[in-house]
PDB file of C-alpha atoms and ligand atoms in Angstrom:
ATOM      1  CA  MET Q   1    -104.683-118.192 -22.699  1.00 62.00           C
ATOM      2  CA  SER Q   2    -106.134-121.360 -21.218  1.00 81.00           C
ATOM      3  CA  THR Q   3    -109.796-121.471 -20.341  1.00 89.00           C
ATOM      4  CA  PHE Q   4    -111.647-123.190 -17.499  1.00 93.00           C
ATOM      5  CA  LYS Q   5    -114.580-125.464 -18.305  1.00 95.00           C
ATOM      6  CA  ILE Q   6    -117.224-126.762 -15.934  1.00 95.00           C
ATOM      7  CA  ALA Q   7    -119.658-129.491 -17.020  1.00 97.00           C
ATOM      8  CA  ILE Q   8    -122.925-130.010 -15.135  1.00 97.00           C
ATOM      9  CA  ASP Q   9    -124.990-133.029 -16.105  1.00 97.00           C
ATOM     10  CA  GLY Q  10    -128.029-134.688 -14.614  1.00 97.00           C
ATOM     11  CA  PRO Q  11    -131.707-135.452 -15.140  1.00 96.00           C
ATOM     12  CA  ALA Q  12    -134.399-132.833 -15.699  1.00 93.00           C
ATOM     13  CA  GLY Q  13    -135.369-130.758 -12.699  1.00 90.00           C
ATOM     14  CA  ALA Q  14    -132.279-131.468 -10.582  1.00 91.00           C
ATOM     15  CA  GLY Q  15    -131.567-127.731 -10.448  1.00 88.00           C
ATOM     16  CA  LYS Q  16    -128.749-127.696 -13.032  1.00 92.00           C
ATOM     17  CA  SER Q  17    -129.706-124.497 -14.805  1.00 90.00           C
ATOM     18  CA  THR Q  18    -130.447-122.437 -11.697  1.00 88.00           C
ATOM     19  CA  ILE Q  19    -127.218-123.526 -10.061  1.00 89.00           C
ATOM     20  CA  ALA Q  20    -125.152-123.117 -13.227  1.00 91.00           C
ATOM     21  CA  LYS Q  21    -126.575-119.642 -13.849  1.00 90.00           C
ATOM     22  CA  ARG Q  22    -125.775-118.482 -10.333  1.00 88.00           C
ATOM     23  CA  ALA Q  23    -122.318-119.984 -10.385  1.00 87.00           C
ATOM     24  CA  ALA Q  24    -121.555-118.431 -13.780  1.00 90.00           C
ATOM     25  CA  LYS Q  25    -122.475-115.023 -12.412  1.00 88.00           C
ATOM     26  CA  GLU Q  26    -120.201-115.407  -9.367  1.00 87.00           C
ATOM     27  CA  LEU Q  27    -117.284-116.822 -11.331  1.00 87.00           C
ATOM     28  CA  LYS Q  28    -117.832-114.492 -14.331  1.00 90.00           C
ATOM     29  CA  PHE Q  29    -118.098-117.458 -16.693  1.00 92.00           C
ATOM     30  CA  VAL Q  30    -120.403-117.799 -19.695  1.00 93.00           C
ATOM     31  CA  TYR Q  31    -123.340-120.102 -18.974  1.00 94.00           C
ATOM     32  CA  ILE Q  32    -124.519-122.391 -21.770  1.00 96.00           C
ATOM     33  CA  ASP Q  33    -127.782-124.296 -21.435  1.00 97.00           C
ATOM     34  CA  THR Q  34    -127.504-127.045 -24.052  1.00 98.00           C
ATOM     35  CA  GLY Q  35    -131.008-128.386 -23.352  1.00 98.00           C
ATOM     36  CA  ALA Q  36    -132.368-125.166 -24.870  1.00 98.00           C
ATOM     37  CA  MET Q  37    -130.779-126.126 -28.190  1.00 98.00           C
ATOM     38  CA  TYR Q  38    -132.518-129.531 -28.219  1.00 98.00           C
ATOM     39  CA  ARG Q  39    -135.717-127.739 -27.247  1.00 98.00           C
ATOM     40  CA  ALA Q  40    -135.373-125.393 -30.247  1.00 98.00           C
ATOM     41  CA  ILE Q  41    -135.122-128.388 -32.583  1.00 98.00           C
ATOM     42  CA  GLY Q  42    -138.071-130.080 -30.825  1.00 98.00           C
ATOM     43  CA  LEU Q  43    -140.076-126.889 -31.326  1.00 98.00           C
ATOM     44  CA  ALA Q  44    -139.101-126.709 -35.006  1.00 98.00           C
ATOM     45  CA  ALA Q  45    -140.387-130.285 -35.469  1.00 98.00           C
ATOM     46  CA  ILE Q  46    -143.705-129.520 -33.727  1.00 98.00           C
ATOM     47  CA  ARG Q  47    -144.177-126.388 -35.825  1.00 98.00           C
ATOM     48  CA  ALA Q  48    -143.444-128.279 -39.040  1.00 98.00           C
ATOM     49  CA  GLY Q  49    -145.970-130.974 -38.087  1.00 98.00           C
ATOM     50  CA  VAL Q  50    -143.205-133.617 -37.934  1.00 98.00           C
ATOM     51  CA  ASP Q  51    -143.545-136.309 -35.228  1.00 98.00           C
ATOM     52  CA  PRO Q  52    -140.427-135.827 -33.044  1.00 98.00           C
ATOM     53  CA  ASN Q  53    -140.628-139.404 -31.806  1.00 96.00           C
ATOM     54  CA  GLY Q  54    -141.576-141.502 -34.833  1.00 91.00           C
ATOM     55  CA  ASP Q  55    -140.436-139.559 -37.897  1.00 98.00           C
ATOM     56  CA  ILE Q  56    -136.639-139.610 -37.808  1.00 98.00           C
ATOM     57  CA  ALA Q  57    -136.287-138.886 -41.558  1.00 98.00           C
ATOM     58  CA  GLY Q  58    -138.722-135.986 -41.203  1.00 98.00           C
ATOM     59  CA  VAL Q  59    -136.668-134.430 -38.376  1.00 98.00           C
ATOM     60  CA  GLU Q  60    -133.417-134.985 -40.293  1.00 98.00           C
ATOM     61  CA  ALA Q  61    -134.887-133.248 -43.340  1.00 98.00           C
ATOM     62  CA  LEU Q  62    -135.554-130.142 -41.230  1.00 98.00           C
ATOM     63  CA  LEU Q  63    -132.027-129.826 -39.856  1.00 98.00           C
ATOM     64  CA  ASP Q  64    -130.362-127.939 -42.726  1.00 98.00           C
ATOM     65  CA  GLY Q  65    -133.057-125.288 -42.487  1.00 98.00           C
ATOM     66  CA  ILE Q  66    -132.616-124.828 -38.738  1.00 98.00           C
ATOM     67  CA  LYS Q  67    -130.235-122.158 -37.472  1.00 97.00           C
ATOM     68  CA  ILE Q  68    -129.822-121.851 -33.736  1.00 97.00           C
ATOM     69  CA  ASP Q  69    -128.161-118.845 -32.130  1.00 96.00           C
ATOM     70  CA  ILE Q  70    -127.480-118.190 -28.495  1.00 94.00           C
ATOM     71  CA  ALA Q  71    -127.199-114.767 -26.878  1.00 94.00           C
ATOM     72  CA  HIS Q  72    -126.756-113.675 -23.284  1.00 87.00           C
ATOM     73  CA  SER Q  73    -128.571-110.924 -21.446  1.00 81.00           C
ATOM     74  CA  GLU Q  74    -129.245-109.970 -17.821  1.00 76.00           C
ATOM     75  CA  ALA Q  75    -132.263-112.290 -17.898  1.00 75.00           C
ATOM     76  CA  GLY Q  76    -130.089-115.254 -18.893  1.00 81.00           C
ATOM     77  CA  GLN Q  77    -129.548-117.171 -22.086  1.00 91.00           C
ATOM     78  CA  GLN Q  78    -131.706-116.356 -25.095  1.00 96.00           C
ATOM     79  CA  VAL Q  79    -132.259-118.867 -27.869  1.00 97.00           C
ATOM     80  CA  PHE Q  80    -133.046-117.915 -31.443  1.00 98.00           C
ATOM     81  CA  LEU Q  81    -134.542-120.297 -33.976  1.00 98.00           C
ATOM     82  CA  ASN Q  82    -133.873-118.916 -37.460  1.00 98.00           C
ATOM     83  CA  GLY Q  83    -133.640-115.433 -35.983  1.00 98.00           C
ATOM     84  CA  GLU Q  84    -136.800-115.650 -33.839  1.00 98.00           C
ATOM     85  CA  ASP Q  85    -136.446-115.451 -30.057  1.00 97.00           C
ATOM     86  CA  VAL Q  86    -138.046-118.692 -28.806  1.00 98.00           C
ATOM     87  CA  SER Q  87    -136.648-118.549 -25.243  1.00 96.00           C
ATOM     88  CA  THR Q  88    -140.129-118.606 -23.654  1.00 94.00           C
ATOM     89  CA  GLU Q  89    -141.886-120.980 -26.024  1.00 96.00           C
ATOM     90  CA  ILE Q  90    -139.264-123.730 -25.636  1.00 97.00           C
ATOM     91  CA  ARG Q  91    -140.213-124.091 -21.948  1.00 93.00           C
ATOM     92  CA  LEU Q  92    -143.680-125.469 -22.723  1.00 94.00           C
ATOM     93  CA  PRO Q  93    -144.169-129.049 -21.434  1.00 92.00           C
ATOM     94  CA  GLU Q  94    -144.844-130.461 -24.924  1.00 95.00           C
ATOM     95  CA  VAL Q  95    -141.560-128.986 -26.127  1.00 97.00           C
ATOM     96  CA  SER Q  96    -139.712-130.718 -23.229  1.00 95.00           C
ATOM     97  CA  VAL Q  97    -140.946-134.080 -24.445  1.00 96.00           C
ATOM     98  CA  ALA Q  98    -140.213-133.242 -28.114  1.00 98.00           C
ATOM     99  CA  ALA Q  99    -136.672-132.174 -27.136  1.00 98.00           C
ATOM    100  CA  SER Q 100    -136.059-135.490 -25.428  1.00 96.00           C
ATOM    101  CA  ASP Q 101    -137.417-137.332 -28.479  1.00 97.00           C
ATOM    102  CA  VAL Q 102    -135.314-135.508 -31.093  1.00 98.00           C
ATOM    103  CA  SER Q 103    -132.236-135.838 -28.872  1.00 97.00           C
ATOM    104  CA  LYS Q 104    -132.130-139.565 -29.687  1.00 97.00           C
ATOM    105  CA  ILE Q 105    -131.438-138.825 -33.366  1.00 97.00           C
ATOM    106  CA  PRO Q 106    -127.703-138.985 -34.225  1.00 97.00           C
ATOM    107  CA  ALA Q 107    -127.865-136.170 -36.841  1.00 98.00           C
ATOM    108  CA  VAL Q 108    -129.458-133.865 -34.258  1.00 98.00           C
ATOM    109  CA  ARG Q 109    -126.758-134.615 -31.700  1.00 98.00           C
ATOM    110  CA  SER Q 110    -123.929-134.111 -34.157  1.00 97.00           C
ATOM    111  CA  LYS Q 111    -125.283-130.729 -35.320  1.00 97.00           C
ATOM    112  CA  LEU Q 112    -125.538-129.519 -31.724  1.00 98.00           C
ATOM    113  CA  LEU Q 113    -122.221-131.018 -30.634  1.00 98.00           C
ATOM    114  CA  ASP Q 114    -120.401-128.830 -33.169  1.00 95.00           C
ATOM    115  CA  LEU Q 115    -122.277-125.740 -32.012  1.00 95.00           C
ATOM    116  CA  GLN Q 116    -121.640-126.491 -28.320  1.00 96.00           C
ATOM    117  CA  ARG Q 117    -117.934-127.127 -28.793  1.00 96.00           C
ATOM    118  CA  SER Q 118    -117.444-124.037 -30.921  1.00 94.00           C
ATOM    119  CA  ILE Q 119    -119.011-121.850 -28.218  1.00 91.00           C
ATOM    120  CA  ALA Q 120    -116.997-123.475 -25.421  1.00 92.00           C
ATOM    121  CA  GLU Q 121    -113.704-123.200 -27.277  1.00 91.00           C
ATOM    122  CA  LYS Q 122    -113.216-119.503 -26.817  1.00 86.00           C
ATOM    123  CA  THR Q 123    -114.118-118.786 -23.244  1.00 92.00           C
ATOM    124  CA  ASP Q 124    -114.500-119.939 -19.625  1.00 94.00           C
ATOM    125  CA  VAL Q 125    -117.809-121.784 -19.536  1.00 95.00           C
ATOM    126  CA  ILE Q 126    -120.261-123.595 -17.342  1.00 95.00           C
ATOM    127  CA  MET Q 127    -122.249-125.838 -19.633  1.00 97.00           C
ATOM    128  CA  ASP Q 128    -125.208-127.914 -18.523  1.00 97.00           C
ATOM    129  CA  GLY Q 129    -126.913-130.859 -20.184  1.00 97.00           C
ATOM    130  CA  ARG Q 130    -126.841-134.651 -20.206  1.00 97.00           C
ATOM    131  CA  ASP Q 131    -123.584-135.541 -21.991  1.00 98.00           C
ATOM    132  CA  ILE Q 132    -121.329-132.566 -21.300  1.00 98.00           C
ATOM    133  CA  GLY Q 133    -118.823-134.382 -19.074  1.00 98.00           C
ATOM    134  CA  THR Q 134    -118.926-137.585 -21.125  1.00 97.00           C
ATOM    135  CA  VAL Q 135    -119.035-136.341 -24.735  1.00 98.00           C
ATOM    136  CA  VAL Q 136    -119.086-132.575 -25.315  1.00 98.00           C
ATOM    137  CA  LEU Q 137    -116.283-131.536 -22.956  1.00 97.00           C
ATOM    138  CA  PRO Q 138    -114.562-134.756 -21.865  1.00 97.00           C
ATOM    139  CA  ASN Q 139    -111.544-132.714 -20.726  1.00 96.00           C
ATOM    140  CA  ALA Q 140    -113.580-130.324 -18.567  1.00 96.00           C
ATOM    141  CA  ASP Q 141    -111.706-129.055 -15.502  1.00 95.00           C
ATOM    142  CA  LEU Q 142    -114.641-129.934 -13.251  1.00 95.00           C
ATOM    143  CA  LYS Q 143    -117.569-132.277 -13.858  1.00 97.00           C
ATOM    144  CA  ILE Q 144    -120.600-132.331 -11.627  1.00 95.00           C
ATOM    145  CA  PHE Q 145    -123.429-134.849 -11.812  1.00 96.00           C
ATOM    146  CA  LEU Q 146    -126.462-133.369 -10.134  1.00 95.00           C
ATOM    147  CA  THR Q 147    -129.453-135.448  -9.221  1.00 94.00           C
ATOM    148  CA  ALA Q 148    -132.466-135.674  -6.881  1.00 94.00           C
ATOM    149  CA  SER Q 149    -135.460-137.976  -6.423  1.00 95.00           C
ATOM    150  CA  VAL Q 150    -138.057-137.879  -9.196  1.00 96.00           C
ATOM    151  CA  GLU Q 151    -140.668-136.506  -6.733  1.00 95.00           C
ATOM    152  CA  ASP Q 152    -138.431-133.602  -5.756  1.00 93.00           C
ATOM    153  CA  ARG Q 153    -137.560-132.853  -9.367  1.00 94.00           C
ATOM    154  CA  ALA Q 154    -141.165-133.009 -10.549  1.00 96.00           C
ATOM    155  CA  MET Q 155    -142.278-130.720  -7.713  1.00 94.00           C
ATOM    156  CA  ARG Q 156    -139.579-128.176  -8.581  1.00 91.00           C
ATOM    157  CA  ARG Q 157    -140.529-128.212 -12.257  1.00 92.00           C
ATOM    158  CA  TYR Q 158    -144.255-128.011 -11.420  1.00 95.00           C
ATOM    159  CA  LYS Q 159    -143.676-124.916  -9.268  1.00 93.00           C
ATOM    160  CA  GLU Q 160    -141.519-123.299 -11.968  1.00 89.00           C
ATOM    161  CA  LEU Q 161    -144.219-123.836 -14.598  1.00 91.00           C
ATOM    162  CA  CYS Q 162    -146.923-122.460 -12.263  1.00 94.00           C
ATOM    163  CA  GLU Q 163    -144.779-119.380 -11.580  1.00 93.00           C
ATOM    164  CA  LYS Q 164    -144.474-118.801 -15.313  1.00 88.00           C
ATOM    165  CA  GLY Q 165    -148.255-119.043 -15.629  1.00 91.00           C
ATOM    166  CA  ILE Q 166    -148.062-122.235 -17.715  1.00 88.00           C
ATOM    167  CA  GLU Q 167    -151.086-124.433 -17.037  1.00 89.00           C
ATOM    168  CA  CYS Q 168    -150.175-127.950 -15.854  1.00 91.00           C
ATOM    169  CA  ASN Q 169    -150.799-130.500 -13.113  1.00 93.00           C
ATOM    170  CA  PHE Q 170    -148.287-132.279 -10.907  1.00 97.00           C
ATOM    171  CA  ASP Q 171    -149.061-135.822 -12.121  1.00 97.00           C
ATOM    172  CA  ASP Q 172    -148.532-134.883 -15.769  1.00 96.00           C
ATOM    173  CA  VAL Q 173    -145.280-133.097 -14.959  1.00 96.00           C
ATOM    174  CA  LYS Q 174    -144.064-136.175 -13.058  1.00 97.00           C
ATOM    175  CA  LYS Q 175    -145.094-138.500 -15.891  1.00 96.00           C
ATOM    176  CA  ASP Q 176    -143.243-136.341 -18.470  1.00 94.00           C
ATOM    177  CA  MET Q 177    -140.183-136.386 -16.247  1.00 95.00           C
ATOM    178  CA  GLU Q 178    -140.208-140.173 -15.912  1.00 96.00           C
ATOM    179  CA  TYR Q 179    -140.643-140.480 -19.674  1.00 95.00           C
ATOM    180  CA  ARG Q 180    -137.683-138.172 -20.293  1.00 94.00           C
ATOM    181  CA  ASP Q 181    -135.498-139.875 -17.641  1.00 95.00           C
ATOM    182  CA  LYS Q 182    -136.002-143.194 -19.405  1.00 95.00           C
ATOM    183  CA  ASN Q 183    -135.566-141.750 -22.914  1.00 94.00           C
ATOM    184  CA  ASP Q 184    -132.461-139.751 -21.993  1.00 95.00           C
ATOM    185  CA  SER Q 185    -130.732-142.555 -20.057  1.00 96.00           C
ATOM    186  CA  GLU Q 186    -131.512-145.431 -22.379  1.00 95.00           C
ATOM    187  CA  ARG Q 187    -130.768-143.873 -25.783  1.00 94.00           C
ATOM    188  CA  GLU Q 188    -127.873-145.345 -27.715  1.00 93.00           C
ATOM    189  CA  ILE Q 189    -125.754-142.278 -28.270  1.00 93.00           C
ATOM    190  CA  ALA Q 190    -124.541-140.007 -25.509  1.00 95.00           C
ATOM    191  CA  PRO Q 191    -127.001-141.237 -22.863  1.00 95.00           C
ATOM    192  CA  LEU Q 192    -127.401-139.448 -19.573  1.00 96.00           C
ATOM    193  CA  LYS Q 193    -124.816-140.937 -17.229  1.00 94.00           C
ATOM    194  CA  PRO Q 194    -122.200-139.612 -14.837  1.00 96.00           C
ATOM    195  CA  ALA Q 195    -118.666-139.255 -16.221  1.00 97.00           C
ATOM    196  CA  GLU Q 196    -116.233-141.477 -14.326  1.00 97.00           C
ATOM    197  CA  ASP Q 197    -114.492-138.460 -12.866  1.00 96.00           C
ATOM    198  CA  ALA Q 198    -117.681-136.512 -12.003  1.00 97.00           C
ATOM    199  CA  VAL Q 199    -118.437-135.228  -8.514  1.00 95.00           C
ATOM    200  CA  PHE Q 200    -121.851-136.674  -7.639  1.00 93.00           C
ATOM    201  CA  VAL Q 201    -124.261-134.325  -5.842  1.00 92.00           C
ATOM    202  CA  ASP Q 202    -127.730-135.434  -4.685  1.00 92.00           C
ATOM    203  CA  THR Q 203    -129.933-132.416  -3.963  1.00 89.00           C
ATOM    204  CA  THR Q 204    -132.959-134.371  -2.631  1.00 91.00           C
ATOM    205  CA  GLY Q 205    -134.446-132.479   0.302  1.00 89.00           C
ATOM    206  CA  ASN Q 206    -132.072-129.504  -0.126  1.00 87.00           C
ATOM    207  CA  THR Q 207    -133.281-126.005  -0.651  1.00 84.00           C
ATOM    208  CA  LEU Q 208    -131.958-124.462  -3.817  1.00 79.00           C
ATOM    209  CA  GLU Q 209    -129.816-122.141  -1.705  1.00 83.00           C
ATOM    210  CA  GLU Q 210    -128.168-125.123  -0.005  1.00 87.00           C
ATOM    211  CA  SER Q 211    -127.460-126.795  -3.336  1.00 86.00           C
ATOM    212  CA  VAL Q 212    -126.060-123.613  -4.851  1.00 83.00           C
ATOM    213  CA  ALA Q 213    -123.792-123.083  -1.834  1.00 88.00           C
ATOM    214  CA  ALA Q 214    -122.516-126.682  -1.933  1.00 87.00           C
ATOM    215  CA  ILE Q 215    -121.707-126.528  -5.617  1.00 87.00           C
ATOM    216  CA  LEU Q 216    -120.128-123.109  -5.513  1.00 87.00           C
ATOM    217  CA  GLN Q 217    -117.829-124.412  -2.797  1.00 90.00           C
ATOM    218  CA  ILE Q 218    -116.746-127.365  -4.982  1.00 91.00           C
ATOM    219  CA  MET Q 219    -116.165-125.020  -7.933  1.00 85.00           C
ATOM    220  CA  LYS Q 220    -114.123-122.521  -5.948  1.00 83.00           C
ATOM    221  CA  GLU Q 221    -111.929-125.234  -4.431  1.00 88.00           C
ATOM    222  CA  ARG Q 222    -111.242-126.750  -7.855  1.00 83.00           C
ATOM    223  CA  LYS Q 223    -110.570-123.395  -9.466  1.00 77.00           C
ATOM    224  CA  GLU Q 224    -108.072-122.397  -6.810  1.00 79.00           C
ATOM    225  CA  LYS Q 225    -106.085-125.650  -7.153  1.00 74.00           C
TER     226      LYS Q 225
HETATM  227  O1  LIG N   1    -132.021-129.713 -19.919  1.00 62.21           O
HETATM  228  P1  LIG N   1    -133.433-129.731 -20.566  1.00 62.21           P
HETATM  229  O2  LIG N   1    -134.463-130.370 -19.695  1.00 62.21           O
HETATM  230  O3  LIG N   1    -133.816-128.385 -21.045  1.00 62.21           O
HETATM  231  O4  LIG N   1    -133.246-130.687 -21.879  1.00 62.21           O
HETATM  232  C1  LIG N   1    -134.303-131.002 -22.741  1.00 62.21           C
HETATM  233  C2  LIG N   1    -134.014-132.346 -23.407  1.00 62.21           C
HETATM  234  O5  LIG N   1    -132.892-132.218 -24.295  1.00 62.21           O
HETATM  235  C3  LIG N   1    -133.645-133.488 -22.470  1.00 62.21           C
HETATM  236  O6  LIG N   1    -134.789-134.229 -22.058  1.00 62.21           O
HETATM  237  C4  LIG N   1    -132.705-134.331 -23.280  1.00 62.21           C
HETATM  238  C5  LIG N   1    -132.091-133.392 -24.279  1.00 62.21           C
HETATM  239  N1  LIG N   1    -130.705-133.037 -23.970  1.00 62.21           N
HETATM  240  C6  LIG N   1    -129.725-133.897 -24.392  1.00 62.21           C
HETATM  241  O7  LIG N   1    -130.025-134.964 -24.928  1.00 62.21           O
HETATM  242  N2  LIG N   1    -128.412-133.562 -24.214  1.00 62.21           N
HETATM  243  C7  LIG N   1    -128.064-132.416 -23.622  1.00 62.21           C
HETATM  244  N3  LIG N   1    -126.767-132.109 -23.473  1.00 62.21           N
HETATM  245  C8  LIG N   1    -129.068-131.530 -23.149  1.00 62.21           C
HETATM  246  C9  LIG N   1    -130.383-131.876 -23.325  1.00 62.21           C
END
């Protein structure tokens, strides 16, 4: 039986995960948040006292001892680091930055690439990240590149963190986002960039509802073709 794959890429805070989650529910697809996997490795580095940015050998040495598992529940995707549910902890701002830092390391990317492809193989999926349309699922049936201005994205992320009760201020959130945009787009392997055949969607100024509706429409049209 053939499966249908949707890739959603774009910078942090563009609304990828919210939109992908909603779309997966409507289409009855499995939703895979690949950023959570990089976050789990970033968290493992922080916990081990290894500098995620400067100590490449230190991060590499941790990799064999890191087992990441993904599960799905009503609340969304859960991520387990060596059996421990870290789904909440990986959302902390310092883990966002660590995730972006470890994602530049080739051994980290190759470990996660295998995991991502093995999950996507068996089922209809919507997978979100930075390199899904370009590297992980280059033959995806639909590729979407979702973006928005850095102000809009930082404001969305700031509100999300406040809602979760995580202490932060807008300027720091915006600075982290700019740091990650630069890191993620300028790294040598699998940088953030739109696939040539991606549908480009700019959500600046849209409500989330408007963005979800626009993307669901694109998905439904493609699926019915
Ligand atoms: O999607 P996110 O913000 O949770 O991702 C956290 C970091 O992980 C992001 O700054 C870069 C990295 N990442 C990546 O390099 N490739 C992916 N497919 C997903 C995330």
